[in-house]
Amino acid sequence: TSALGFELELQQAPATVSVLTADFLKDAGIKWLGQALNLLPGVTIGDNTGTPREGILIRGYAAQPTVNGIPQAVTSRPKFGTLNIERIEVIKGIAGVEGNVDDFGGTIDLVTKKPQRSAAREFTAGVGDFGYKQLAIDTTGPLALAGALQYRLIDAATPSARGVMATRR
């Protein structure tokens, strides 16, 4: 896990850690962060301490996800897509020592996919419930300097009632 800000073997982590990998998310057909977090015990998507917005709760306390350790503002139901996610790490417990001082229930870190030295391309098409449709491409590889400079492009298009919603990461 790297949710504590440094690499650590899961057996050495001083708290309860749950890790959802990109392979699991893909195999389970999970499209949004909220769907993934609903699978974890102690983590819910719901009423955020009586305010009119919904958010992520870990053991009853509001939690804000970080992306590669950088805090993210969550103002409504979490709709992060999972195309760019390598793994989701959730640490439950008193987080004052492990993460933000005000995240009492725990912390959530979204680790994104990184550019690779070897070329790879993946095309996906999906359909699902409530009229969900998506076309996506994930491509990575070297650009120059014998692989010292790499790129990664993840692009997706999802038709909606208002037209096509494109996502680039």
C-alpha positions as CSV (number, residue, x, y, z in Angstrom):
1,T,0.0,0.0,0.0
2,S,1.1,3.6,-0.5
3,A,-1.9,5.3,1.1
4,L,0.2,6.3,4.1
5,G,2.4,8.4,1.8
6,F,5.2,5.8,1.4
7,E,5.3,2.2,0.2
8,L,4.5,-0.4,2.9
9,E,3.8,-4.1,2.9
10,L,0.2,-4.8,3.8
11,Q,1.2,-7.0,6.7
12,Q,3.2,-4.1,8.2
13,A,0.4,-1.5,8.0
14,P,-0.7,-0.2,11.4
15,A,-4.4,-0.3,10.5
16,T,-7.1,-2.2,8.5
17,V,-6.3,-1.8,4.8
18,S,-8.5,-2.8,1.9
19,V,-7.2,-2.7,-1.7
20,L,-9.3,-3.0,-4.8
21,T,-7.1,-3.5,-7.9
22,A,-7.9,-2.4,-11.5
23,D,-8.3,-6.1,-12.5
24,F,-10.9,-6.6,-9.8
25,L,-12.8,-3.4,-10.8
26,K,-12.8,-4.5,-14.5
27,D,-13.9,-8.1,-13.7
28,A,-16.7,-6.9,-11.4
29,G,-17.9,-4.4,-14.0
30,I,-17.5,-1.4,-11.7
31,K,-17.7,1.9,-13.5
32,W,-17.7,4.5,-10.6
33,L,-15.9,4.9,-7.4
34,G,-19.1,4.8,-5.3
35,Q,-19.9,1.3,-6.7
36,A,-16.4,0.1,-5.6
37,L,-16.6,1.6,-2.1
38,N,-20.0,0.1,-1.5
39,L,-18.3,-3.3,-1.6
40,L,-16.0,-2.6,1.4
41,P,-17.2,-3.1,5.0
42,G,-17.4,0.1,7.1
43,V,-17.5,2.3,4.0
44,T,-20.8,3.8,2.8
45,I,-21.9,6.4,0.3
46,G,-24.6,8.4,2.0
47,D,-25.7,11.3,4.2
48,N,-22.7,13.3,5.1
49,T,-23.3,14.3,8.8
50,G,-26.7,15.9,8.2
51,T,-25.7,18.3,5.4
52,P,-27.8,18.4,2.2
53,R,-25.0,16.7,0.2
54,E,-24.0,13.1,0.0
55,G,-20.5,11.9,0.4
56,I,-18.2,9.1,1.5
57,L,-18.3,7.8,5.1
58,I,-15.8,5.5,6.7
59,R,-17.0,4.1,10.0
60,G,-19.6,6.9,10.2
61,Y,-17.1,9.8,9.6
62,A,-16.8,11.9,6.5
63,A,-13.8,11.0,4.3
64,Q,-12.3,12.8,1.3
65,P,-10.4,10.8,-1.2
66,T,-6.9,11.6,-2.3
67,V,-5.6,11.0,-5.7
68,N,-1.9,9.8,-5.5
69,G,-1.8,11.4,-2.1
70,I,-3.3,14.8,-3.2
71,P,-6.6,15.7,-1.4
72,Q,-9.6,16.1,-3.7
73,A,-12.7,18.2,-3.1
74,V,-15.9,16.2,-3.0
75,T,-19.0,18.3,-3.2
76,S,-21.6,15.7,-4.2
77,R,-22.0,11.9,-4.7
78,P,-18.6,10.6,-5.8
79,K,-18.7,10.0,-9.5
80,F,-15.1,9.4,-10.1
81,G,-14.7,7.0,-13.1
82,T,-12.5,3.9,-12.7
83,L,-10.8,3.9,-16.1
84,N,-7.8,5.7,-14.8
85,I,-7.5,3.8,-11.5
86,E,-4.7,1.3,-10.9
87,R,-6.0,0.6,-7.4
88,I,-8.1,2.0,-4.6
89,E,-6.6,1.8,-1.1
90,V,-8.8,2.4,2.0
91,I,-7.3,2.6,5.4
92,K,-9.7,2.3,8.3
93,G,-9.0,3.5,11.8
94,I,-7.8,6.6,13.5
95,A,-6.3,8.4,10.6
96,G,-4.7,11.3,12.5
97,V,-1.4,9.3,12.5
98,E,-1.8,7.9,9.0
99,G,-3.5,10.6,6.9
100,N,-5.4,13.9,7.5
101,V,-5.9,14.8,11.1
102,D,-9.6,15.4,10.5
103,D,-10.3,12.0,8.8
104,F,-11.2,10.1,11.9
105,G,-12.8,7.1,10.2
106,G,-9.9,6.6,7.7
107,T,-8.5,7.6,4.4
108,I,-9.1,6.7,0.7
109,D,-6.3,6.9,-1.8
110,L,-6.9,6.5,-5.6
111,V,-3.7,5.4,-7.2
112,T,-3.8,6.2,-10.9
113,K,-2.3,4.3,-13.8
114,K,1.3,5.4,-14.7
115,P,3.0,5.6,-18.1
116,Q,4.9,2.4,-19.1
117,R,8.2,1.9,-21.0
118,S,6.6,-0.8,-23.2
119,A,3.9,0.1,-25.7
120,A,0.4,-1.2,-24.9
121,R,-3.1,-0.3,-26.2
122,E,-6.5,-1.4,-24.9
123,F,-9.9,-0.6,-26.5
124,T,-13.1,-1.2,-24.6
125,A,-16.7,-0.9,-25.3
126,G,-19.4,-1.4,-22.7
127,V,-23.1,-1.3,-22.2
128,G,-25.0,-1.5,-18.9
129,D,-28.0,-0.7,-16.9
130,F,-29.9,2.6,-17.2
131,G,-28.8,3.2,-20.8
132,Y,-25.1,3.2,-19.9
133,K,-22.8,3.0,-23.0
134,Q,-19.1,3.7,-23.2
135,L,-16.2,3.6,-25.7
136,A,-12.7,3.9,-24.2
137,I,-9.0,3.7,-25.2
138,D,-6.0,3.3,-22.9
139,T,-2.7,3.6,-24.6
140,T,0.8,4.0,-23.2
141,G,4.4,3.6,-24.3
142,P,7.8,5.3,-24.8
143,L,8.0,8.7,-26.6
144,A,11.8,9.4,-26.8
145,L,15.2,9.1,-25.1
146,A,15.2,5.2,-25.3
147,G,12.1,5.0,-23.1
148,A,13.1,7.6,-20.5
149,L,10.2,9.7,-21.6
150,Q,6.8,7.9,-21.6
151,Y,3.1,8.8,-22.2
152,R,-0.3,7.5,-21.2
153,L,-3.6,8.6,-22.7
154,I,-6.9,7.4,-21.4
155,D,-9.9,8.7,-23.3
156,A,-13.6,7.7,-23.0
157,A,-16.9,8.8,-24.5
158,T,-20.2,8.2,-22.8
159,P,-23.4,9.2,-24.6
160,S,-25.9,11.0,-22.3
161,A,-29.3,12.7,-22.8
162,R,-27.4,15.9,-23.5
163,G,-25.0,14.5,-26.1
164,V,-21.6,12.8,-25.8
165,M,-19.6,13.3,-22.6
166,A,-15.9,12.9,-23.2
167,T,-13.3,12.2,-20.5
168,R,-9.6,12.5,-20.9
169,R,-7.0,11.7,-18.3
